[in-house]
Short mmCIF file of C-alpha atoms in Angstrom, two decimals:
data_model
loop_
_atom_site.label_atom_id
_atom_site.label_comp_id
_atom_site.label_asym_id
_atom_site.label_seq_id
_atom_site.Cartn_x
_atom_site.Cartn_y
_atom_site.Cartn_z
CA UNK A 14 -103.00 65.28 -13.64
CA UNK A 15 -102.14 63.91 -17.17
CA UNK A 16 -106.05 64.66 -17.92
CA UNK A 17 -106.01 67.81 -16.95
CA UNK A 18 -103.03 68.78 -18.74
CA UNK A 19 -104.39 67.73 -22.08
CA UNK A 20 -107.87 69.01 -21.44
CA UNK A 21 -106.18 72.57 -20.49
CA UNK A 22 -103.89 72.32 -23.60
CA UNK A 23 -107.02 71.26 -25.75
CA UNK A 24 -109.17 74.38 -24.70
CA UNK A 25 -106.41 77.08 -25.13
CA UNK A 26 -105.75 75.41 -28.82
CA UNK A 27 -109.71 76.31 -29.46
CA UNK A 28 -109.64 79.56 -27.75
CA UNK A 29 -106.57 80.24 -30.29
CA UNK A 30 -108.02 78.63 -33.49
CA UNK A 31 -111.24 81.07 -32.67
CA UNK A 32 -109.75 84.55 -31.80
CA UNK A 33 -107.48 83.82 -35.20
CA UNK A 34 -110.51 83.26 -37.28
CA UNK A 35 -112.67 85.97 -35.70
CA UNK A 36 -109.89 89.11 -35.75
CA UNK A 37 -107.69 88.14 -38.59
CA UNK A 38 -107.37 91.28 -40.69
CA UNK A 39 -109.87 92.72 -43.22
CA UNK A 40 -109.26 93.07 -46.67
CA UNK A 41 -109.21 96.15 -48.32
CA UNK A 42 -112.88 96.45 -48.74
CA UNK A 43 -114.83 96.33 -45.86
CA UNK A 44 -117.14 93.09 -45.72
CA UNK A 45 -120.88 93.69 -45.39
CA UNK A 46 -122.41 93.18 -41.62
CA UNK A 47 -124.18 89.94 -42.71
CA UNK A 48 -121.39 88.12 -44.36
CA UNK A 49 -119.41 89.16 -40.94
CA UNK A 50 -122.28 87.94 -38.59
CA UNK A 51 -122.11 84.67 -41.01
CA UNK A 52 -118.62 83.68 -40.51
CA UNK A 53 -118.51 84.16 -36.56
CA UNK A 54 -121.33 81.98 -36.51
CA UNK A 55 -119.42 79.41 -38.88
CA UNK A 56 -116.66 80.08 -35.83
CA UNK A 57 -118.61 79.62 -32.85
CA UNK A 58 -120.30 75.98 -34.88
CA UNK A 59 -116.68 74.96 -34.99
CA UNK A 60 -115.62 75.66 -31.60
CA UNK A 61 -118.97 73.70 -30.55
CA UNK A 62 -118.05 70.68 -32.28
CA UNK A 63 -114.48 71.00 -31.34
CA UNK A 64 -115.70 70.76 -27.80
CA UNK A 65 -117.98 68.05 -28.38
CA UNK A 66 -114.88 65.96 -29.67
CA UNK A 67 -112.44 67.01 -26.39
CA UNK A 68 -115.32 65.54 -24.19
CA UNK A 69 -115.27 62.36 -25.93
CA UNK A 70 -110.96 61.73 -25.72
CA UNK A 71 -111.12 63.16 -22.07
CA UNK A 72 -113.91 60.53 -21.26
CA UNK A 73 -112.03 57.90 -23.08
CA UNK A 74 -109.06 58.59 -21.42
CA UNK A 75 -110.71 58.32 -18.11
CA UNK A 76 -111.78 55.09 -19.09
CA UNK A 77 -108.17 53.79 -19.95
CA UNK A 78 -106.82 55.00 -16.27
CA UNK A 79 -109.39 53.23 -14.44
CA UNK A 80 -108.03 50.09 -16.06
CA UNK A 81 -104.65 50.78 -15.61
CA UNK A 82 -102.44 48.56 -13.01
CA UNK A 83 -101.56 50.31 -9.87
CA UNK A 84 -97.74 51.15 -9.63
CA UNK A 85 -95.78 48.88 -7.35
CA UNK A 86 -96.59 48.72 -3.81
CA UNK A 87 -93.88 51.06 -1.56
CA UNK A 88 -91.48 47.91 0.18
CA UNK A 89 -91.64 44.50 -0.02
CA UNK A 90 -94.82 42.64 -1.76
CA UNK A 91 -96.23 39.35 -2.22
CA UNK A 92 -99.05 37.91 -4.52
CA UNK A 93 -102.54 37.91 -3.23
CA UNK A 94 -105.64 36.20 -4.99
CA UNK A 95 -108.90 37.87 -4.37
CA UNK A 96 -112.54 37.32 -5.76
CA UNK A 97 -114.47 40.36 -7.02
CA UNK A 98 -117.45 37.58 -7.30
CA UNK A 99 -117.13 37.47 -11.17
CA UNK A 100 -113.35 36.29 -11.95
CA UNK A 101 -110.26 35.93 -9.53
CA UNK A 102 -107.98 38.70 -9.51
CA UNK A 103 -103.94 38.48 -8.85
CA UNK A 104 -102.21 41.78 -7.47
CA UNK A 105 -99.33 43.00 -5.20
CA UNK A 106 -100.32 44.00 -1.89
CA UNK A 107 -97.81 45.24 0.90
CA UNK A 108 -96.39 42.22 2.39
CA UNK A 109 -96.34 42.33 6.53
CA UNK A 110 -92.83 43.03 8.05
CA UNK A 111 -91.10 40.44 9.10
CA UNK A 112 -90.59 39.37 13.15
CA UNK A 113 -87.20 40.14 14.42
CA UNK A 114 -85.37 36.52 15.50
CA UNK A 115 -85.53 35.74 18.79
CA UNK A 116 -82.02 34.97 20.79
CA UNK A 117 -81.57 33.46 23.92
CA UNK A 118 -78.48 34.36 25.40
CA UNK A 119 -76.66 32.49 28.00
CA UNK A 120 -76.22 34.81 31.26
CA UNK A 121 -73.17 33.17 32.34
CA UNK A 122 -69.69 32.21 30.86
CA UNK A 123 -71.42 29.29 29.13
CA UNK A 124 -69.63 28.41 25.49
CA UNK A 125 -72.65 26.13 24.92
CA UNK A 126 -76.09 26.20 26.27
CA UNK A 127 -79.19 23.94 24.38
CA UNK A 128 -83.25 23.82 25.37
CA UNK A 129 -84.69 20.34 24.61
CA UNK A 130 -87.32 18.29 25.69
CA UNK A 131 -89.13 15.27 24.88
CA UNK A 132 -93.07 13.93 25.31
CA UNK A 133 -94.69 10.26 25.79
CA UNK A 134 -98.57 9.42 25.33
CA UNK A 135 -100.13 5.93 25.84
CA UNK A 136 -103.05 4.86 25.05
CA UNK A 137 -103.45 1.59 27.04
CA UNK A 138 -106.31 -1.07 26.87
CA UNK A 139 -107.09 -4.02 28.71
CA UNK A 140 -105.29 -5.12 32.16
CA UNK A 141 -103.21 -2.25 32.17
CA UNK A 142 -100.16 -2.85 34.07
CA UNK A 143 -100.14 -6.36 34.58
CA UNK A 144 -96.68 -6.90 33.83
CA UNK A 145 -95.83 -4.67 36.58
CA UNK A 146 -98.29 -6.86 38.80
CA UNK A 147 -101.09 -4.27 38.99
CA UNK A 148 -103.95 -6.91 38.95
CA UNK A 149 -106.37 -7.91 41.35
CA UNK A 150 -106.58 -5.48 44.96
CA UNK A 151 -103.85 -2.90 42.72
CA UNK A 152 -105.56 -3.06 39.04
CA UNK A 153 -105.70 -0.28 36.92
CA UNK A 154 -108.31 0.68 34.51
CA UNK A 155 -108.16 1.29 30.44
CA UNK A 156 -106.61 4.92 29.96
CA UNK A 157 -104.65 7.04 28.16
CA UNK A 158 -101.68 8.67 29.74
CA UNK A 159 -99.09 11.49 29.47
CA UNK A 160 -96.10 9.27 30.22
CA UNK A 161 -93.58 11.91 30.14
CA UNK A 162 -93.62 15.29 29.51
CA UNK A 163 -89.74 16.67 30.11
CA UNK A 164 -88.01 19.51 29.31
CA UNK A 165 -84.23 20.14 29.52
CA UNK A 166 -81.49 22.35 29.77
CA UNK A 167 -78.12 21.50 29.13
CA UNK A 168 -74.48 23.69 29.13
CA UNK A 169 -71.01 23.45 29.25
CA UNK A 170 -68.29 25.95 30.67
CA UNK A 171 -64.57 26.49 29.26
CA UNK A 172 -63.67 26.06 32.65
CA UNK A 173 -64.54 22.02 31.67
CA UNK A 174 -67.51 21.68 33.33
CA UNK A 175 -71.02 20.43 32.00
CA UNK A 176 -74.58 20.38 33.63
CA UNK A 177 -77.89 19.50 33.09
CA UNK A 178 -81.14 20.54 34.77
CA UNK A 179 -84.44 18.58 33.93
CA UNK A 180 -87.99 18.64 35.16
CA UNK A 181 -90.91 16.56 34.34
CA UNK A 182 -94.92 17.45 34.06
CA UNK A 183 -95.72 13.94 35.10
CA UNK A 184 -93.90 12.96 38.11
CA UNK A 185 -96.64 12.87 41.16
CA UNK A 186 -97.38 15.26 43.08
CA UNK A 187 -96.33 13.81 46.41
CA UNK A 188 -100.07 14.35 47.71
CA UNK A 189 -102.30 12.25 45.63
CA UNK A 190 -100.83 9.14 43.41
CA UNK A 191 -103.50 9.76 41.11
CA UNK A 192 -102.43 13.44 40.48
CA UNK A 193 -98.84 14.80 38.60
CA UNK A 194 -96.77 17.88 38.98
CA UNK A 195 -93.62 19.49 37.90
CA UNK A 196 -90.92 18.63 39.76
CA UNK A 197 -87.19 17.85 39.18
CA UNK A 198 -85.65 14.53 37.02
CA UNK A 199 -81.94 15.34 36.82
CA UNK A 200 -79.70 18.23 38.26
CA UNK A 201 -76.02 17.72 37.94
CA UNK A 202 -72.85 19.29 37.40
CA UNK A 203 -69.90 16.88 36.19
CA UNK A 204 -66.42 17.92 35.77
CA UNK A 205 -64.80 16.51 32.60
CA UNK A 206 -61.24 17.80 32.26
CA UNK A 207 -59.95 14.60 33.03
CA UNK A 208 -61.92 11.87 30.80
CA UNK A 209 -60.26 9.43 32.98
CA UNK A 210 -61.65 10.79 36.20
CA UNK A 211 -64.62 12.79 35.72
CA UNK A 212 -66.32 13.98 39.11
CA UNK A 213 -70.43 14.39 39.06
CA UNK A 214 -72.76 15.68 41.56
CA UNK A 215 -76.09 16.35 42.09
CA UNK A 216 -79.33 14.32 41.21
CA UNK A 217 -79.59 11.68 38.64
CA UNK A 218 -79.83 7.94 37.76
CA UNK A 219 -77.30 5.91 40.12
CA UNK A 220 -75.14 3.75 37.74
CA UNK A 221 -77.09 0.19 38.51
CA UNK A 222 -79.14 -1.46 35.83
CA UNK A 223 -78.28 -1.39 31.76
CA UNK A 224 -82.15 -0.90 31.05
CA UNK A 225 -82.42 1.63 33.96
CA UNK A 226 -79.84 3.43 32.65
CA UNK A 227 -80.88 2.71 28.99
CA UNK A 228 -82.86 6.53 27.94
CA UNK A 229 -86.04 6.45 27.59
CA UNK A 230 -86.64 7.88 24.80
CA UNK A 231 -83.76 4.72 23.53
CA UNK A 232 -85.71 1.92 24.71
CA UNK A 233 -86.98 -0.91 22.76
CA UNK A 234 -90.16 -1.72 24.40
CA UNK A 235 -92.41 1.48 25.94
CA UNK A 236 -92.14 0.51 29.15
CA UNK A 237 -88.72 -1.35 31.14
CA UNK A 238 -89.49 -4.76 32.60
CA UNK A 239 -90.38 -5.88 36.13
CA UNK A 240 -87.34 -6.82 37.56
CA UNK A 241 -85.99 -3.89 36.55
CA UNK A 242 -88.52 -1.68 38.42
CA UNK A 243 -88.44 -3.80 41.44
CA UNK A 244 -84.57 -4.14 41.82
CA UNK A 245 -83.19 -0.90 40.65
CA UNK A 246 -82.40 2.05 42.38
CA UNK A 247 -83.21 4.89 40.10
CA UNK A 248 -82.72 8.63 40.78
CA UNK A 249 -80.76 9.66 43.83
CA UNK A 250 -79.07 12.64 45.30
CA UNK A 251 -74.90 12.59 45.61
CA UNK A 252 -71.83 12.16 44.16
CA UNK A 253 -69.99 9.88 41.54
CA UNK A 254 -66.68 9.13 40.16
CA UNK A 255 -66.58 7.97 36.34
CA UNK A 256 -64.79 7.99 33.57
CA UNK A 257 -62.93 6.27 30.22
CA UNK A 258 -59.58 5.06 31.40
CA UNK A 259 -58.55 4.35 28.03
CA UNK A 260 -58.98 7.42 26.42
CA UNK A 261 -56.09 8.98 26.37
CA UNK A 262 -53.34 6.17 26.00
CA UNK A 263 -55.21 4.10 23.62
CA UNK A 264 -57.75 6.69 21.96
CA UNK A 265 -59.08 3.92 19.59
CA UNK A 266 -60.35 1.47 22.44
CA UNK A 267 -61.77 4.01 23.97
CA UNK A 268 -64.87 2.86 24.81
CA UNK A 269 -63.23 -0.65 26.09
CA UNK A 270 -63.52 -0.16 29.88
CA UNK A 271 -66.10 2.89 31.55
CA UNK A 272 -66.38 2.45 35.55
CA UNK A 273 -68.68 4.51 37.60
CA UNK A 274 -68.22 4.24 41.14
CA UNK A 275 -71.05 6.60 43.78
CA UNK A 276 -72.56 7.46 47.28
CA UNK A 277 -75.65 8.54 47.48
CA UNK A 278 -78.78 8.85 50.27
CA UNK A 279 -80.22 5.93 48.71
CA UNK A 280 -83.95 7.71 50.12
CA UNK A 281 -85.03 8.56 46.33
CA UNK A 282 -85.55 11.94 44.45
CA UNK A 283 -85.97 15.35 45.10
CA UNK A 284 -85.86 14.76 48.73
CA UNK A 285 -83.98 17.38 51.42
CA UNK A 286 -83.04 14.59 54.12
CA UNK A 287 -81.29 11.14 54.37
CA UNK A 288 -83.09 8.72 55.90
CA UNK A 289 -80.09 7.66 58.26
CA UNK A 290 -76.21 8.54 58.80
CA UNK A 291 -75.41 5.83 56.06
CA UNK A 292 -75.21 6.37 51.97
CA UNK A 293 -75.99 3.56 49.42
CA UNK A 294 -73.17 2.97 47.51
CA UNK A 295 -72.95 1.62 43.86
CA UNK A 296 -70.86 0.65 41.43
CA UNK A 297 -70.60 -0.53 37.78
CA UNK A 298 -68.58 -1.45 35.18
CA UNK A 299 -68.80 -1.67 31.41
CA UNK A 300 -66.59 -3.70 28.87
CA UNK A 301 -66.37 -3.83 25.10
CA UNK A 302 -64.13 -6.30 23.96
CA UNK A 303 -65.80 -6.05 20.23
CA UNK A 304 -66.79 -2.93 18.16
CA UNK A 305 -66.37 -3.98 14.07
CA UNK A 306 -67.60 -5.45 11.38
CA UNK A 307 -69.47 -8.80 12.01
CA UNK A 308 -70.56 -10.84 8.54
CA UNK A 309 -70.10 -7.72 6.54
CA UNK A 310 -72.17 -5.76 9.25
CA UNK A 311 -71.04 -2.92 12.10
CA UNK A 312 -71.59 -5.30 15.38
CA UNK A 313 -70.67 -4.54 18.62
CA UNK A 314 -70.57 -6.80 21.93
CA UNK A 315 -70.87 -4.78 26.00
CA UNK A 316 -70.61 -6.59 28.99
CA UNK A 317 -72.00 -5.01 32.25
CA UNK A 318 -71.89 -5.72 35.97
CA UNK A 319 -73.36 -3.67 38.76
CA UNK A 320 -72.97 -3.90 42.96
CA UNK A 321 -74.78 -2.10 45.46
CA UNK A 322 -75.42 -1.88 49.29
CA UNK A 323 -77.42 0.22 51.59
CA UNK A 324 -78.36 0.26 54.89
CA UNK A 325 -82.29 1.69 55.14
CA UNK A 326 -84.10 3.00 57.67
CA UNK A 327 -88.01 2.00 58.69
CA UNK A 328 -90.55 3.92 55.86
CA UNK A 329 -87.77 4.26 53.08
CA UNK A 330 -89.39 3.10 49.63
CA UNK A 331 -86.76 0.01 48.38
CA UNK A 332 -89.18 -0.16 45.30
CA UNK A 333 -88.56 2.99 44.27
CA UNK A 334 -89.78 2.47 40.40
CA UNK A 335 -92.06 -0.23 40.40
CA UNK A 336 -93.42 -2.54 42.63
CA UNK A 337 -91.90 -5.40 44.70
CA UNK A 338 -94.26 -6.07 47.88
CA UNK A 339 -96.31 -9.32 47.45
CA UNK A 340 -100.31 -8.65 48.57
CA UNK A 341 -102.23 -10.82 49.64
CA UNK A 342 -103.96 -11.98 46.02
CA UNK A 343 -100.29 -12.10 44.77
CA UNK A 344 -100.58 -8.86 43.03
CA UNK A 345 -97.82 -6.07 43.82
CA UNK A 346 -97.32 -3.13 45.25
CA UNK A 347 -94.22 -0.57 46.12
CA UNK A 348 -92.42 -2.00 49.39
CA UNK A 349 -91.96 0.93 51.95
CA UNK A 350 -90.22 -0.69 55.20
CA UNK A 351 -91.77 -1.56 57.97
CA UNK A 352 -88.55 -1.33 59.27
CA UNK A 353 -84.81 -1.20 59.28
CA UNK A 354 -82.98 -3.00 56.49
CA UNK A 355 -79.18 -4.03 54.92
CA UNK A 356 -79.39 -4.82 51.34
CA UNK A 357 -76.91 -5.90 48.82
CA UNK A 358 -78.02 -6.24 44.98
CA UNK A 359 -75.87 -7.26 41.96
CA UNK A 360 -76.39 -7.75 38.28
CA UNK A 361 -74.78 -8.74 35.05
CA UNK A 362 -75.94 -7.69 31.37
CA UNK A 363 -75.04 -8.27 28.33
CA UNK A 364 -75.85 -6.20 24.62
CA UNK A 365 -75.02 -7.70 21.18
CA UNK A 366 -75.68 -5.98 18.17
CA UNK A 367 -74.73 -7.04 14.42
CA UNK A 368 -76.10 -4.63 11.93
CA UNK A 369 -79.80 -4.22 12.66
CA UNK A 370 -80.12 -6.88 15.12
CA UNK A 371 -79.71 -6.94 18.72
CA UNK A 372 -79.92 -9.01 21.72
CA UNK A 373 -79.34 -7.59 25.17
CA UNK A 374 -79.92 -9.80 28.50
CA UNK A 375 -79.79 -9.08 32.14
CA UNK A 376 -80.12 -10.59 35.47
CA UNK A 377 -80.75 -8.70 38.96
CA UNK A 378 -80.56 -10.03 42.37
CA UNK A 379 -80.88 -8.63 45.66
CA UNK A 380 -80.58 -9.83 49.55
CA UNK A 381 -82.90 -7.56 51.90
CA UNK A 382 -82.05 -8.54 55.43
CA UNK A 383 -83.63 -6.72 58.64
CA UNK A 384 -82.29 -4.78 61.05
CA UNK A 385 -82.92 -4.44 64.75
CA UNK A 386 -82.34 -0.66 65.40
CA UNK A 387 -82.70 0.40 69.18
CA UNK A 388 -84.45 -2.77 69.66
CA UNK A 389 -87.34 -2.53 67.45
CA UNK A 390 -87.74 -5.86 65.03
CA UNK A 391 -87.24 -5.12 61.40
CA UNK A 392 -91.38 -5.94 61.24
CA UNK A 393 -90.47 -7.93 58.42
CA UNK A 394 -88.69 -12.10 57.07
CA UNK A 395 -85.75 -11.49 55.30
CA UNK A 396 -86.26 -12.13 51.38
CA UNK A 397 -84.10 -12.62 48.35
CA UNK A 398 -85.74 -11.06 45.38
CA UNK A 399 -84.47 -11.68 41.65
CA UNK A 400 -85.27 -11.41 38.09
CA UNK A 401 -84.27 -11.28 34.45
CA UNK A 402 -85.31 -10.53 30.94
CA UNK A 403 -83.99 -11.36 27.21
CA UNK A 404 -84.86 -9.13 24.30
CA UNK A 405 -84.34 -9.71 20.94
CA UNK A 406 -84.77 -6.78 18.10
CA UNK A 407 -84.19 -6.65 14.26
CA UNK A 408 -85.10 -4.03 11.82
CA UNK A 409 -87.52 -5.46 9.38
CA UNK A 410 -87.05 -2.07 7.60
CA UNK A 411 -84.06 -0.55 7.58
CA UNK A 412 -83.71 2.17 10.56
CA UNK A 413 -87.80 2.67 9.62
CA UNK A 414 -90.04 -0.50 11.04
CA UNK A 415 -88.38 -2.78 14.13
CA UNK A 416 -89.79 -6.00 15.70
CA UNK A 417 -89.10 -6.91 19.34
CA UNK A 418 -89.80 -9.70 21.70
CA UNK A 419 -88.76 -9.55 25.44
CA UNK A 420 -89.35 -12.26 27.96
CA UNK A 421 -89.29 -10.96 31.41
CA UNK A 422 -89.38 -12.70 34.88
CA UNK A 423 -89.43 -11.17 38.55
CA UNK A 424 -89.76 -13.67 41.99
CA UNK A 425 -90.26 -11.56 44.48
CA UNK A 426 -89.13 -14.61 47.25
CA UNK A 427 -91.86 -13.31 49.79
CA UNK A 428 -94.41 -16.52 49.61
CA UNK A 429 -94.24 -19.70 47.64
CA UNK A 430 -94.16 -19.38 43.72
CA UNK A 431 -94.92 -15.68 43.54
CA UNK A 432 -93.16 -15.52 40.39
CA UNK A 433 -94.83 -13.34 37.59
CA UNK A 434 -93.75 -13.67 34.13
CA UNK A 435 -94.47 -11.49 30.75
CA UNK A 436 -93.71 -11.68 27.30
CA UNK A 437 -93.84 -8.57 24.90
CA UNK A 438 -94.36 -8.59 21.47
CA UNK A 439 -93.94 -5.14 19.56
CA UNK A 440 -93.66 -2.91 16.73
CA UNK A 441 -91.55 0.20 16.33
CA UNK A 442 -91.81 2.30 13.43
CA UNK A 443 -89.08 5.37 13.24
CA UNK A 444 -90.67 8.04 11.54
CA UNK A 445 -87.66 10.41 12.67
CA UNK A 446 -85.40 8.67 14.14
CA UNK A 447 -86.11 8.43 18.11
CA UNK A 448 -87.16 12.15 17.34
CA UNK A 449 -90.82 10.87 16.38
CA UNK A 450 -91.54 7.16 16.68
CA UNK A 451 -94.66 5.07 17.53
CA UNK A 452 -94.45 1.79 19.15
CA UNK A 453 -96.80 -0.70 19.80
CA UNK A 454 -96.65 -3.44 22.47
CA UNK A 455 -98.66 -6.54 23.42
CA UNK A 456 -97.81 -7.62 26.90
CA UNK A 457 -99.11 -11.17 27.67
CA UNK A 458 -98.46 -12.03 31.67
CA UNK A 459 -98.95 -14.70 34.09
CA UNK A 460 -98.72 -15.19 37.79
CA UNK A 461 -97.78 -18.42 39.43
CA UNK A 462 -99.34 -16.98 42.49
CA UNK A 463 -102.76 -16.81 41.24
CA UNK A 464 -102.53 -20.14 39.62
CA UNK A 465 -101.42 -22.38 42.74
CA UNK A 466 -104.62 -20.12 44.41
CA UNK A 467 -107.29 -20.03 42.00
CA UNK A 468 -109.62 -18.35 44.85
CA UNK A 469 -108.17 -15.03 43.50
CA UNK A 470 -109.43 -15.41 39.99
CA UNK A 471 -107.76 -14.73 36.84
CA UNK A 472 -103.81 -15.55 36.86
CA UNK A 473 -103.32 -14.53 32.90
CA UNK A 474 -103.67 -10.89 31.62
CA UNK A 475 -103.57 -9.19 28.07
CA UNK A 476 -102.81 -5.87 27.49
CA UNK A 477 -101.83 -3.63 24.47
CA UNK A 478 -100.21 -0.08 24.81
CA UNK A 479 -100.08 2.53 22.30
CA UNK A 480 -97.25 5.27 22.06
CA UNK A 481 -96.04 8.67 20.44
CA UNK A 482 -92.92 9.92 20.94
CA UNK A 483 -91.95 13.46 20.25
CA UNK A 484 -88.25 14.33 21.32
CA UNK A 485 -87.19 18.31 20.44
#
């Protein structure tokens, strides 16, 4: 537009320059016909070159437009680079609108509502599982593994209630061992207005065991030990009683006495029947009689006990983690009853920490005893099984790079010196926190078994296990 503007301003200036110069007035005597033919050729000469020189500046000017920067893009813009093949070239291009946030929005009365999750791979290499007496007739071969793969929800209500649902990608399938599925961890609701005397049903972790119990995405070592496997009841369906009896009266001890007192089916997880009319009850206490400073250092002492009994009907799993039947080649497998049972377990723990050390210890015992029911046998000798483990952690880094050694031992009191023993040596380094943190473990284990019958074969095994952890 500015072109044509000047070019039309231009040519109306020339126009005017020749009518002026061709029709100004004559003087008073007439000029002769050839010096009047001369000067409107002397005119139209001018006008030619006058032309000639408003072609040039309207070229030129051309020239300079095509060169000049494009005027700001309409909105908001951001720098992009871009190669004409000669030179790189910066410019302002029309950024792309940004997404709307997304909101999820509780759909009940829930003041607080939070999506979280966590995931485990192993990689695992050389008798995998031994420590869990997988050798021999049960061995498993070198793999790597999902190990968990959870995700969580969990809410609380002004009305003083709190719940949690859970699932988990890698539980089994329930119709090949080999295979995994989705399929519910913990459901619970637990009602909190009284810290004292909190009331919490649904599915979840009985209270038995301080390493059961123990997280584990918190644990020390990838994998819990033996006895712990073998003795422990893990995740049932009922009802608890818990709480802080201190809390209120003497709000700076606290954490000085927790009890948890439940019923439960005792059958397992995610299951819609009881085995029998009877629920497995447990019970456990905690004590810390020290929380302070220890040589400079924040140090803390807990003291645990546990109790348990259930009465079990034939085909209930009392191995419900792990593995506690003795084979034949003194390997181990989960112990599903051949029949009806009464059993009682205990155990006692203990957790010291001063500043980055800690040493935690714990010993488990149970009595399995048959049961004639309707006058069929139990199928089965009555056995005593019991273990133990000590672990001992320090940060050789602070809160970044841990060392841990854990020495481990399960007798399963089925045959003569079926003991199996393990010691772990590991790494842990924090990257995040227990947000992201690799661990490494060497498991070294040996089963009296095996030696006493050399027939089998091997009776030491090596393995090392790999992990990533990824909490969100």
């Amino acid at each position: 537009m500015l072109i044509q503007n000047f070019m039309v301003r231009a040519a109306g200036a020339s126009l005017a320059a020749f009518i002026i110069t061709s029709f100004q007035p004559l003087p008073a005597q007439t000029a002769s016909d050839s010096e009047r033919l001369e000067k409107l050729e002397r005119a139209v000469e001018q006008l030619q070159k006058r032309n000639a020189e408003l072609e040039k500046e309207v070229s030129s000017l051309k020239k300079q437009t095509a060169l000049t920067v494009a005027p700001p893009a309409e909105g908001p813009t951001k720098k992009q680079v871009a190669y004409d093949g000669k030179t790189y070239v910066e410019k302002n291009v029309v950024a792309p609108p940004e997404k709307p946030p997304v909101y999820v929005l509780p759909r009940g009365p829930e003041i607080k509502l939070t999506l979280g999750g966590f995931i485990q791979v192993n990689l695992e290499d050389g008798d995998v599982s031994a420590f869990e007496g997988r050798f021999g007739l049960t061995a498993l071969k070198d793999r790597f593994r999902l190990r968990r793969a959870r995700i969580n929800l969990t809410g609380e209500f002004a009305e003083q209630f709190d719940f949690k649902m859970e699932g988990d990608f890698e539980n089994s399938d329930g119709i090949n061992s080999n295979r995994t599925a989705f399929s519910a961890t913990d459901i619970f609701l637990n009602w909190h207005r009284y810290p004292e005397a909190q009331i919490k049903i649904g599915q979840w972790k009985a209270p038995f065991g301080l390493e059961q119990t123990t997280p584990d995405t918190q644990l020390f070592t990838i994998e819990r030990s033996l006895p712990t496997g073998a003795i422990t009841p893990e995740r049932q369906i009922g009802v608890q009683l818990w709480g802080k009896p201190f809390t209120n009266i003497w709000p700076e001890q606290k954490d000085l006495l927790t009890y948890y007192a439940g019923i439960f089916n005792g059958n397992g997880r995610n299951t819609t029947i009881n085995d029998n009319n009877n629920f497995m009850a447990v019970g456990r206490l905690e004590l810390m009689p020290f929380k302070g400073k220890l040589f400079g250092q924040d140090s803390s002492l807990k003291l645990g006990g546990d109790v348990l009994n259930s009465r079990d009907d034939k085909g209930t799993n009392i191995s419900q983690t792990l593995n506690l039947l003795v084979n034949a080649d003194g390997s181990l497998s989960p112990f599903v009853l051949p029949g009806a049972d009464e059993r009682t377990a205990w155990s006692m723990d203990a957790w010291l920490t001063v500043g980055p050390f800690d040493l935690i210890g714990e010993y488990l015992a149970e009595d399995v005893d048959g049961r004639t029911v309707a006058g069929h046998p139990p199928g089965f000798k009555d056995f005593d099984p019991s273990g133990w483990y000590v672990q001992g952690s320090y940060f050789i880094l602070p809160k970044k790079l841990q060392g841990v050694v854990k020495w481990e031992a399960l007798e399963p009191d089925q045959f003569d010196d079926d003991n199996i023993h393990s010691i772990t040596a590991g790494l842990n380094y924090y990257i995040h926190g227990d947000s992201i943190k690799l661990m490494a473990n060497y498991v070294h284990t040996w089963s009296n078994f095996r030696a006493a019958h050399p027939q089998f074969g091997n009776d030491e095994f090596n393995e090392v296990i790999l992990r990533l952890q990824l909490m969100f």
